Amino acid sequence: MSNVAKAQPSVSWGRPDTGALLLEWWDRERRDLPWRTPAGCAPDAYRVWLSEIMLQQTTVKAVIPYYERFLARWPTVAALAAAPLDEVLAAWAGLGYYTRARNLHKCAKLIADAHGGRFPSASSELVKLPGIGPYTAAAIAAIAFGEAATPVDGNIERVVARLFAVTAPLPASKPTLRHLAASLTPSARAGDFAQALMDLGASLCTPKRPSCLVCPLQMSCAAHAEGLATELPRKPAKADRPLRVGLAFVALREDGTVLLRRRPEAGLLGGMLEVPSTEWRDALPPLDQALRAAPVHGQWWAVPGTVTHTFTHFRLELMIYRAVVPTETALTFWADPQRCRWVPRRALDSAALPSVMRKVVAHGLREQ
Ligand code: SF4
């Protein structure tokens, strides 16, 4: 039997008052988040958009300080559009998935230049903007503009899979889950309903230990009735992330500056700053060959220990080499001098360095 076919009779579990029950719960229990407006106040599309972009792939806890700093510095989409990209990337440093920051800036400029500083209100228009996919478009349209759109991310997929006891595994069940989520969405208060689903997934219908006993939807939940809550949604087993390795070169000039290089615009950590390194491969080349990739000639020595970092698709282990060089040292061909700059140590904190490179700098500069 297809999953949709199995799910349809369960709509009777989603009793007609599922939406009302959820909203009633949310009116009492909603999370107080800095991007949310008090009940009865109209949300600001800029704040909704900014928070939704930051929340992609990131936790609420990690996002809050970034959101507050961004909003204090760039209180409107016009202010963000007018900011240099470098400053936006530097303010984003540490939040990860840096393409989001580049698209954030591109989108702000487009809104300011081509849309008169106002976000389009329809999800079908929002989804055409840089960095806005179907989930984010639906979230902005529902929350900021009241469109009866249903944003469906991993959290909402989990809640819906349980409410309707969808046993087909992800990702094949995604269309079914989107369809079922849409079937629950009320035409009034669609934005509140979306946020209520988000909050239910974050606070009660959690991945490992759902709190069914205090859940407002318990009576409507097929997975709870069938004792399947902790098993759903089903997912294929995760493949192990492969390991890549490399050598990173922390070059410290006698004037107290450190050599950083801008990464290419496209690809991983695009446009962010880095400590120059060898390519990240499955295995290290012989040491004399790896050291030829150093960005300056000098006495390179290995800093004990390694720096490790986990990206979405691989784990990285870097050995760190360090050298102190005279101020007038020339860069080698391998450094790609056009992309390099010497940055004072005191300015490293505010540089657009992603987390992995912050670890490399800290490891490379620590006192031995
Ligand atoms: Fe999730 Fe349990 Fe509530 Fe069902 S009853 S929605 S499984 S918390």
mmCIF file of C-alpha atoms and ligand atoms in Angstrom:
data_model
loop_
_atom_site.group_PDB
_atom_site.id
_atom_site.type_symbol
_atom_site.label_atom_id
_atom_site.label_comp_id
_atom_site.label_asym_id
_atom_site.label_seq_id
_atom_site.Cartn_x
_atom_site.Cartn_y
_atom_site.Cartn_z
ATOM 1 C CA MET A 1 0.000 0.000 0.000
ATOM 2 C CA SER A 2 1.404 3.425 -0.837
ATOM 3 C CA ASN A 3 2.223 5.682 1.997
ATOM 4 C CA VAL A 4 -0.347 8.259 0.960
ATOM 5 C CA ALA A 5 -2.950 5.527 0.865
ATOM 6 C CA LYS A 6 -1.971 4.526 4.378
ATOM 7 C CA ALA A 7 -1.922 8.084 5.563
ATOM 8 C CA GLN A 8 -5.290 9.133 4.214
ATOM 9 C CA PRO A 9 -7.504 7.199 6.641
ATOM 10 C CA SER A 10 -5.397 8.618 9.442
ATOM 11 C CA VAL A 11 -6.733 12.071 8.596
ATOM 12 C CA SER A 12 -9.486 11.047 10.950
ATOM 13 C CA TRP A 13 -6.789 11.134 13.627
ATOM 14 C CA GLY A 14 -6.090 14.697 12.594
ATOM 15 C CA ARG A 15 -9.460 15.644 14.026
ATOM 16 C CA PRO A 16 -11.036 18.809 12.669
ATOM 17 C CA ASP A 17 -9.835 20.648 15.748
ATOM 18 C CA THR A 18 -6.142 19.690 15.442
ATOM 19 C CA GLY A 19 -5.286 23.189 14.230
ATOM 20 C CA ALA A 20 -7.402 24.811 16.937
ATOM 21 C CA LEU A 21 -5.875 22.632 19.662
ATOM 22 C CA LEU A 22 -2.379 23.447 18.482
ATOM 23 C CA LEU A 23 -3.062 27.190 18.328
ATOM 24 C CA GLU A 24 -4.677 27.142 21.765
ATOM 25 C CA TRP A 25 -1.553 25.455 23.148
ATOM 26 C CA TRP A 26 0.709 27.886 21.312
ATOM 27 C CA ASP A 27 -1.124 30.926 22.636
ATOM 28 C CA ARG A 28 -0.193 29.704 26.123
ATOM 29 C CA GLU A 29 3.215 28.143 25.537
ATOM 30 C CA ARG A 30 4.855 29.917 22.605
ATOM 31 C CA ARG A 31 8.587 30.429 22.819
ATOM 32 C CA ASP A 32 9.675 33.985 23.404
ATOM 33 C CA LEU A 33 12.194 34.562 20.597
ATOM 34 C CA PRO A 34 13.773 37.911 19.693
ATOM 35 C CA TRP A 35 12.420 37.881 16.125
ATOM 36 C CA ARG A 36 8.835 37.297 17.225
ATOM 37 C CA THR A 37 6.449 40.159 17.812
ATOM 38 C CA PRO A 38 4.028 40.145 20.750
ATOM 39 C CA ALA A 39 0.614 38.576 20.065
ATOM 40 C CA GLY A 40 -1.565 40.919 18.012
ATOM 41 C CA CYS A 41 1.359 42.919 16.542
ATOM 42 C CA ALA A 42 2.203 42.665 12.838
ATOM 43 C CA PRO A 43 5.514 40.854 12.208
ATOM 44 C CA ASP A 44 8.225 42.657 10.247
ATOM 45 C CA ALA A 45 9.198 40.769 7.062
ATOM 46 C CA TYR A 46 12.845 41.825 7.388
ATOM 47 C CA ARG A 47 13.138 40.283 10.851
ATOM 48 C CA VAL A 48 11.301 37.139 9.814
ATOM 49 C CA TRP A 49 13.529 36.741 6.744
ATOM 50 C CA LEU A 50 16.754 37.433 8.659
ATOM 51 C CA SER A 51 15.884 34.914 11.377
ATOM 52 C CA GLU A 52 14.723 32.240 8.930
ATOM 53 C CA ILE A 53 17.926 32.499 6.873
ATOM 54 C CA MET A 54 20.041 32.281 10.025
ATOM 55 C CA LEU A 55 18.022 29.333 11.352
ATOM 56 C CA GLN A 56 18.673 27.189 8.260
ATOM 57 C CA GLN A 57 20.950 24.364 9.475
ATOM 58 C CA THR A 58 21.561 26.133 12.802
ATOM 59 C CA THR A 59 20.052 25.996 16.273
ATOM 60 C CA VAL A 60 17.956 28.748 17.846
ATOM 61 C CA LYS A 61 20.499 29.079 20.659
ATOM 62 C CA ALA A 62 23.372 29.664 18.223
ATOM 63 C CA VAL A 63 21.361 32.120 16.135
ATOM 64 C CA ILE A 64 20.094 34.489 18.865
ATOM 65 C CA PRO A 65 23.346 36.444 19.475
ATOM 66 C CA TYR A 66 24.007 36.744 15.725
ATOM 67 C CA TYR A 67 20.460 37.881 15.052
ATOM 68 C CA GLU A 68 20.653 40.516 17.770
ATOM 69 C CA ARG A 69 24.012 41.821 16.531
ATOM 70 C CA PHE A 70 22.817 41.966 12.912
ATOM 71 C CA LEU A 71 19.628 43.776 13.850
ATOM 72 C CA ALA A 72 21.447 46.306 16.041
ATOM 73 C CA ARG A 73 23.955 47.018 13.262
ATOM 74 C CA TRP A 74 21.613 46.818 10.255
ATOM 75 C CA PRO A 75 18.072 47.521 11.519
ATOM 76 C CA THR A 76 16.510 47.557 8.041
ATOM 77 C CA VAL A 77 16.936 45.715 4.779
ATOM 78 C CA ALA A 78 18.185 48.983 3.226
ATOM 79 C CA ALA A 79 20.917 49.268 5.861
ATOM 80 C CA LEU A 80 22.001 45.679 5.238
ATOM 81 C CA ALA A 81 21.999 46.255 1.477
ATOM 82 C CA ALA A 82 24.270 49.282 1.906
ATOM 83 C CA ALA A 83 26.812 47.375 4.030
ATOM 84 C CA PRO A 84 30.033 46.116 2.384
ATOM 85 C CA LEU A 85 29.910 42.346 1.805
ATOM 86 C CA ASP A 86 33.143 41.928 3.777
ATOM 87 C CA GLU A 87 31.493 43.360 6.889
ATOM 88 C CA VAL A 88 28.479 41.079 6.507
ATOM 89 C CA LEU A 89 30.719 38.021 6.095
ATOM 90 C CA ALA A 90 32.782 39.062 9.126
ATOM 91 C CA ALA A 91 29.611 39.486 11.225
ATOM 92 C CA TRP A 92 28.419 36.054 10.054
ATOM 93 C CA ALA A 93 31.740 34.338 10.878
ATOM 94 C CA GLY A 94 31.166 31.355 13.151
ATOM 95 C CA LEU A 95 27.565 30.730 12.072
ATOM 96 C CA GLY A 96 28.598 28.368 9.253
ATOM 97 C CA TYR A 97 27.184 27.645 5.798
ATOM 98 C CA TYR A 98 28.630 30.885 4.470
ATOM 99 C CA THR A 99 26.774 30.835 1.171
ATOM 100 C CA ARG A 100 23.822 31.940 3.289
ATOM 101 C CA ALA A 101 25.622 35.173 4.212
ATOM 102 C CA ARG A 102 26.521 35.924 0.621
ATOM 103 C CA ASN A 103 22.951 35.272 -0.508
ATOM 104 C CA LEU A 104 21.603 37.313 2.408
ATOM 105 C CA HIS A 105 23.541 40.304 1.180
ATOM 106 C CA LYS A 106 22.611 39.690 -2.469
ATOM 107 C CA CYS A 107 18.941 39.372 -1.529
ATOM 108 C CA ALA A 108 19.023 42.568 0.588
ATOM 109 C CA LYS A 109 20.458 44.492 -2.373
ATOM 110 C CA LEU A 110 17.800 43.106 -4.687
ATOM 111 C CA ILE A 111 15.004 44.014 -2.271
ATOM 112 C CA ALA A 112 16.447 47.518 -1.844
ATOM 113 C CA ASP A 113 17.129 48.124 -5.562
ATOM 114 C CA ALA A 114 14.390 46.245 -7.417
ATOM 115 C CA HIS A 115 11.556 45.976 -4.885
ATOM 116 C CA GLY A 116 11.617 49.456 -3.328
ATOM 117 C CA GLY A 117 12.832 48.053 0.000
ATOM 118 C CA ARG A 118 9.757 45.864 0.498
ATOM 119 C CA PHE A 119 9.659 42.083 0.480
ATOM 120 C CA PRO A 120 7.161 40.494 -1.898
ATOM 121 C CA SER A 121 4.326 38.966 0.110
ATOM 122 C CA ALA A 122 3.613 35.794 -1.939
ATOM 123 C CA SER A 123 5.654 32.639 -1.413
ATOM 124 C CA SER A 124 5.697 32.181 -5.211
ATOM 125 C CA GLU A 125 7.621 35.499 -5.516
ATOM 126 C CA LEU A 126 9.776 35.080 -2.429
ATOM 127 C CA VAL A 127 11.119 31.772 -3.696
ATOM 128 C CA LYS A 128 12.689 33.571 -6.673
ATOM 129 C CA LEU A 129 15.010 35.596 -4.389
ATOM 130 C CA PRO A 130 18.602 34.544 -3.631
ATOM 131 C CA GLY A 131 18.932 32.156 -0.692
ATOM 132 C CA ILE A 132 15.172 31.651 -0.293
ATOM 133 C CA GLY A 133 14.017 28.084 -0.921
ATOM 134 C CA PRO A 134 10.476 26.696 -0.674
ATOM 135 C CA TYR A 135 10.653 26.290 3.129
ATOM 136 C CA THR A 136 11.875 29.828 3.815
ATOM 137 C CA ALA A 137 9.471 31.324 1.263
ATOM 138 C CA ALA A 138 6.537 29.574 2.926
ATOM 139 C CA ALA A 139 7.718 30.605 6.405
ATOM 140 C CA ILE A 140 8.068 34.293 5.463
ATOM 141 C CA ALA A 141 4.796 34.348 3.502
ATOM 142 C CA ALA A 142 2.878 32.681 6.342
ATOM 143 C CA ILE A 143 4.449 34.506 9.304
ATOM 144 C CA ALA A 144 4.936 37.991 7.857
ATOM 145 C CA PHE A 145 2.027 38.132 5.407
ATOM 146 C CA GLY A 146 -0.537 35.549 6.594
ATOM 147 C CA GLU A 147 -0.491 33.429 3.417
ATOM 148 C CA ALA A 148 -1.889 29.939 4.059
ATOM 149 C CA ALA A 149 1.501 28.446 3.206
ATOM 150 C CA THR A 150 3.042 25.556 5.124
ATOM 151 C CA PRO A 151 6.785 25.576 5.704
ATOM 152 C CA VAL A 152 7.967 21.980 6.103
ATOM 153 C CA ASP A 153 11.471 21.372 7.432
ATOM 154 C CA GLY A 154 12.907 18.393 9.308
ATOM 155 C CA ASN A 155 11.133 19.318 12.549
ATOM 156 C CA ILE A 156 7.756 19.663 10.933
ATOM 157 C CA GLU A 157 8.300 16.485 8.915
ATOM 158 C CA ARG A 158 8.828 14.669 12.199
ATOM 159 C CA VAL A 159 5.648 16.051 13.784
ATOM 160 C CA VAL A 160 3.549 15.301 10.712
ATOM 161 C CA ALA A 161 5.013 11.809 10.216
ATOM 162 C CA ARG A 162 3.968 11.049 13.781
ATOM 163 C CA LEU A 163 0.560 12.701 13.677
ATOM 164 C CA PHE A 164 -0.367 10.569 10.653
ATOM 165 C CA ALA A 165 1.846 7.552 11.447
ATOM 166 C CA VAL A 166 3.633 7.771 8.087
ATOM 167 C CA THR A 167 5.898 4.733 8.151
ATOM 168 C CA ALA A 168 7.532 5.096 4.719
ATOM 169 C CA PRO A 169 11.112 6.297 5.215
ATOM 170 C CA LEU A 170 12.500 9.711 4.353
ATOM 171 C CA PRO A 171 13.373 11.137 1.901
ATOM 172 C CA ALA A 172 10.849 9.272 -0.276
ATOM 173 C CA SER A 173 8.018 10.259 2.082
ATOM 174 C CA LYS A 174 8.695 14.012 1.793
ATOM 175 C CA PRO A 175 5.936 14.763 -0.766
ATOM 176 C CA THR A 176 3.419 12.858 1.377
ATOM 177 C CA LEU A 177 4.474 14.760 4.481
ATOM 178 C CA ARG A 178 4.229 18.114 2.693
ATOM 179 C CA HIS A 179 0.763 17.199 1.450
ATOM 180 C CA LEU A 180 -0.386 16.148 4.927
ATOM 181 C CA ALA A 181 1.102 19.259 6.562
ATOM 182 C CA ALA A 182 -0.759 21.438 4.052
ATOM 183 C CA SER A 183 -3.977 19.558 4.829
ATOM 184 C CA LEU A 184 -3.683 20.674 8.468
ATOM 185 C CA THR A 185 -2.910 24.334 7.773
ATOM 186 C CA PRO A 186 -5.826 26.645 8.571
ATOM 187 C CA SER A 187 -6.584 29.557 6.252
ATOM 188 C CA ALA A 188 -6.657 31.942 9.232
ATOM 189 C CA ARG A 189 -3.585 32.381 11.464
ATOM 190 C CA ALA A 190 -1.414 30.340 9.072
ATOM 191 C CA GLY A 191 1.734 32.067 10.370
ATOM 192 C CA ASP A 192 0.888 31.281 13.981
ATOM 193 C CA PHE A 193 0.090 27.710 12.987
ATOM 194 C CA ALA A 194 3.487 27.320 11.279
ATOM 195 C CA GLN A 195 5.263 28.688 14.348
ATOM 196 C CA ALA A 196 3.150 26.463 16.590
ATOM 197 C CA LEU A 197 4.274 23.389 14.625
ATOM 198 C CA MET A 198 7.889 24.604 14.885
ATOM 199 C CA ASP A 199 7.547 25.067 18.647
ATOM 200 C CA LEU A 200 5.838 21.709 19.134
ATOM 201 C CA GLY A 201 8.693 20.003 17.255
ATOM 202 C CA ALA A 202 11.304 21.871 19.302
ATOM 203 C CA SER A 203 9.776 21.455 22.741
ATOM 204 C CA LEU A 204 7.497 18.365 22.925
ATOM 205 C CA CYS A 205 7.661 16.310 19.747
ATOM 206 C CA THR A 206 11.452 16.026 19.961
ATOM 207 C CA PRO A 207 13.454 13.456 17.957
ATOM 208 C CA LYS A 208 14.369 11.010 20.715
ATOM 209 C CA ARG A 209 11.947 11.444 23.614
ATOM 210 C CA PRO A 210 8.652 12.971 22.555
ATOM 211 C CA SER A 211 6.612 14.214 25.526
ATOM 212 C CA CYS A 212 3.363 12.653 24.371
ATOM 213 C CA LEU A 213 1.746 12.729 27.795
ATOM 214 C CA VAL A 214 1.635 16.508 27.859
ATOM 215 C CA CYS A 215 1.196 17.030 24.124
ATOM 216 C CA PRO A 216 -1.910 18.990 23.087
ATOM 217 C CA LEU A 217 -2.266 16.735 20.015
ATOM 218 C CA GLN A 218 -2.035 13.420 21.836
ATOM 219 C CA MET A 219 -5.656 12.502 21.105
ATOM 220 C CA SER A 220 -5.144 13.245 17.411
ATOM 221 C CA CYS A 221 -1.812 11.480 17.047
ATOM 222 C CA ALA A 222 -1.770 8.165 15.189
ATOM 223 C CA ALA A 223 1.853 7.371 16.094
ATOM 224 C CA HIS A 224 1.073 7.795 19.779
ATOM 225 C CA ALA A 225 -1.977 5.568 19.483
ATOM 226 C CA GLU A 226 0.030 2.907 17.654
ATOM 227 C CA GLY A 227 3.062 3.168 19.960
ATOM 228 C CA LEU A 228 5.284 4.291 17.087
ATOM 229 C CA ALA A 229 6.209 7.817 18.165
ATOM 230 C CA THR A 230 9.911 7.235 18.873
ATOM 231 C CA GLU A 231 10.352 5.216 15.657
ATOM 232 C CA LEU A 232 9.131 7.926 13.310
ATOM 233 C CA PRO A 233 10.101 9.350 10.968
ATOM 234 C CA ARG A 234 12.091 6.436 9.564
ATOM 235 C CA LYS A 235 15.388 7.387 7.945
ATOM 236 C CA PRO A 236 18.014 5.520 5.939
ATOM 237 C CA ALA A 237 21.195 4.714 7.892
ATOM 238 C CA LYS A 238 23.760 7.514 7.732
ATOM 239 C CA ALA A 239 26.953 6.892 5.827
ATOM 240 C CA ASP A 240 30.157 7.726 7.689
ATOM 241 C CA ARG A 241 31.700 11.026 6.695
ATOM 242 C CA PRO A 242 35.037 10.532 4.922
ATOM 243 C CA LEU A 243 38.208 12.016 6.413
ATOM 244 C CA ARG A 244 40.261 14.633 4.571
ATOM 245 C CA VAL A 245 43.649 15.875 5.701
ATOM 246 C CA GLY A 246 45.943 18.802 4.996
ATOM 247 C CA LEU A 247 48.671 21.126 6.277
ATOM 248 C CA ALA A 248 47.826 24.705 7.271
ATOM 249 C CA PHE A 249 50.500 27.406 7.362
ATOM 250 C CA VAL A 250 50.296 30.037 10.083
ATOM 251 C CA ALA A 251 52.763 32.698 8.920
ATOM 252 C CA LEU A 252 53.498 35.342 11.521
ATOM 253 C CA ARG A 253 55.367 38.439 10.395
ATOM 254 C CA GLU A 254 57.725 40.310 12.733
ATOM 255 C CA ASP A 255 55.395 43.326 12.669
ATOM 256 C CA GLY A 256 52.729 41.240 14.454
ATOM 257 C CA THR A 257 50.561 40.421 11.445
ATOM 258 C CA VAL A 258 49.284 37.033 10.290
ATOM 259 C CA LEU A 259 48.863 35.940 6.682
ATOM 260 C CA LEU A 260 45.257 35.266 5.626
ATOM 261 C CA ARG A 261 43.861 34.475 2.205
ATOM 262 C CA ARG A 262 40.398 34.905 0.734
ATOM 263 C CA ARG A 263 38.838 31.662 -0.472
ATOM 264 C CA PRO A 264 37.344 31.498 -3.968
ATOM 265 C CA GLU A 265 33.801 32.867 -4.182
ATOM 266 C CA ALA A 266 32.281 29.553 -5.236
ATOM 267 C CA GLY A 267 32.382 26.411 -3.128
ATOM 268 C CA LEU A 268 32.923 25.528 0.494
ATOM 269 C CA LEU A 269 33.399 28.572 2.781
ATOM 270 C CA GLY A 270 33.161 30.719 -0.374
ATOM 271 C CA GLY A 271 34.567 34.229 0.017
ATOM 272 C CA MET A 272 35.615 33.703 3.643
ATOM 273 C CA LEU A 273 39.175 34.198 4.889
ATOM 274 C CA GLU A 274 41.457 31.257 5.595
ATOM 275 C CA VAL A 275 44.918 30.378 6.776
ATOM 276 C CA PRO A 276 46.677 29.159 3.593
ATOM 277 C CA SER A 277 46.884 25.386 3.437
ATOM 278 C CA THR A 278 47.572 22.491 1.131
ATOM 279 C CA GLU A 279 44.565 21.011 -0.618
ATOM 280 C CA TRP A 280 42.381 18.872 1.628
ATOM 281 C CA ARG A 281 42.721 15.313 0.357
ATOM 282 C CA ASP A 282 42.227 11.704 1.439
ATOM 283 C CA ALA A 283 45.922 11.402 2.309
ATOM 284 C CA LEU A 284 48.810 13.792 2.899
ATOM 285 C CA PRO A 285 51.511 14.091 0.244
ATOM 286 C CA PRO A 286 55.119 13.503 1.422
ATOM 287 C CA LEU A 287 56.125 16.263 3.856
ATOM 288 C CA ASP A 288 58.755 17.918 1.604
ATOM 289 C CA GLN A 289 56.162 18.158 -1.153
ATOM 290 C CA ALA A 290 53.465 19.492 1.208
ATOM 291 C CA LEU A 291 55.845 22.148 2.557
ATOM 292 C CA ARG A 292 56.413 23.422 -0.978
ATOM 293 C CA ALA A 293 52.834 24.746 -0.821
ATOM 294 C CA ALA A 294 53.859 27.135 2.003
ATOM 295 C CA PRO A 295 52.875 30.749 1.239
ATOM 296 C CA VAL A 296 56.250 32.231 2.302
ATOM 297 C CA HIS A 297 59.791 30.887 2.550
ATOM 298 C CA GLY A 298 60.831 30.430 6.175
ATOM 299 C CA GLN A 299 61.654 28.030 8.969
ATOM 300 C CA TRP A 300 58.424 26.076 9.206
ATOM 301 C CA TRP A 301 57.943 23.908 12.280
ATOM 302 C CA ALA A 302 55.085 21.646 13.267
ATOM 303 C CA VAL A 303 52.892 22.855 16.111
ATOM 304 C CA PRO A 304 52.125 19.757 18.243
ATOM 305 C CA GLY A 305 48.595 18.359 17.887
ATOM 306 C CA THR A 306 46.077 18.731 15.073
ATOM 307 C CA VAL A 307 42.933 20.743 14.379
ATOM 308 C CA THR A 308 39.805 18.774 13.521
ATOM 309 C CA HIS A 309 36.492 20.004 12.176
ATOM 310 C CA THR A 310 33.357 18.316 10.898
ATOM 311 C CA PHE A 311 31.677 19.636 7.769
ATOM 312 C CA THR A 312 28.387 18.309 6.424
ATOM 313 C CA HIS A 313 30.019 15.873 4.013
ATOM 314 C CA PHE A 314 33.445 15.195 5.481
ATOM 315 C CA ARG A 315 35.673 15.446 8.527
ATOM 316 C CA LEU A 316 38.846 17.485 8.289
ATOM 317 C CA GLU A 317 42.115 17.026 10.145
ATOM 318 C CA LEU A 318 44.782 19.685 9.718
ATOM 319 C CA MET A 319 48.386 19.620 10.857
ATOM 320 C CA ILE A 320 49.533 23.133 11.654
ATOM 321 C CA TYR A 321 52.908 24.547 10.646
ATOM 322 C CA ARG A 322 54.114 27.890 11.869
ATOM 323 C CA ALA A 323 56.888 30.285 10.829
ATOM 324 C CA VAL A 324 57.966 33.747 11.957
ATOM 325 C CA VAL A 325 59.208 35.752 8.968
ATOM 326 C CA PRO A 326 60.713 39.207 8.387
ATOM 327 C CA THR A 327 58.297 42.034 7.588
ATOM 328 C CA GLU A 328 59.574 42.421 4.022
ATOM 329 C CA THR A 329 59.079 38.716 3.169
ATOM 330 C CA ALA A 330 57.679 38.086 -0.305
ATOM 331 C CA LEU A 331 54.838 35.640 -0.894
ATOM 332 C CA THR A 332 55.492 32.527 -2.960
ATOM 333 C CA PHE A 333 53.695 31.696 -6.183
ATOM 334 C CA TRP A 334 51.674 29.070 -4.272
ATOM 335 C CA ALA A 335 50.248 31.675 -1.919
ATOM 336 C CA ASP A 336 48.210 33.241 -4.756
ATOM 337 C CA PRO A 337 49.317 36.725 -3.572
ATOM 338 C CA GLN A 338 46.320 38.589 -5.024
ATOM 339 C CA ARG A 339 44.046 36.857 -2.532
ATOM 340 C CA CYS A 340 46.373 37.285 0.475
ATOM 341 C CA ARG A 341 46.626 39.979 3.090
ATOM 342 C CA TRP A 342 48.570 40.456 6.320
ATOM 343 C CA VAL A 343 46.138 41.036 9.184
ATOM 344 C CA PRO A 344 47.169 42.434 12.600
ATOM 345 C CA ARG A 345 46.703 39.860 15.364
ATOM 346 C CA ARG A 346 44.371 42.213 17.250
ATOM 347 C CA ALA A 347 42.059 42.333 14.193
ATOM 348 C CA LEU A 348 41.719 38.555 13.835
ATOM 349 C CA ASP A 349 38.659 38.413 16.095
ATOM 350 C CA SER A 350 36.629 40.616 13.778
ATOM 351 C CA ALA A 351 37.925 39.070 10.521
ATOM 352 C CA ALA A 352 35.634 36.917 8.329
ATOM 353 C CA LEU A 353 37.207 33.694 9.563
ATOM 354 C CA PRO A 354 34.956 30.608 9.653
ATOM 355 C CA SER A 355 35.026 28.408 12.770
ATOM 356 C CA VAL A 356 37.523 25.916 11.376
ATOM 357 C CA MET A 357 39.992 28.729 10.611
ATOM 358 C CA ARG A 358 39.503 30.284 14.023
ATOM 359 C CA LYS A 359 40.576 26.938 15.462
ATOM 360 C CA VAL A 360 43.612 26.890 13.143
ATOM 361 C CA VAL A 361 44.651 30.431 14.128
ATOM 362 C CA ALA A 362 44.188 29.716 17.840
ATOM 363 C CA HIS A 363 46.194 26.495 17.574
ATOM 364 C CA GLY A 364 48.920 28.041 15.436
ATOM 365 C CA LEU A 365 49.402 31.111 17.610
ATOM 366 C CA ARG A 366 49.245 29.476 21.003
ATOM 367 C CA GLU A 367 52.336 29.817 23.169
ATOM 368 C CA GLN A 368 54.424 26.642 23.274
HETATM 369 FE FE1 SF4 B 1 4.547 14.114 18.871
HETATM 370 FE FE2 SF4 B 1 3.730 12.555 20.879
HETATM 371 FE FE3 SF4 B 1 2.450 14.829 20.330
HETATM 372 FE FE4 SF4 B 1 2.271 12.768 18.685
HETATM 373 S S1 SF4 B 1 1.537 12.869 20.800
HETATM 374 S S2 SF4 B 1 2.596 14.877 18.111
HETATM 375 S S3 SF4 B 1 4.307 11.897 18.842
HETATM 376 S S4 SF4 B 1 4.575 14.625 21.077
#
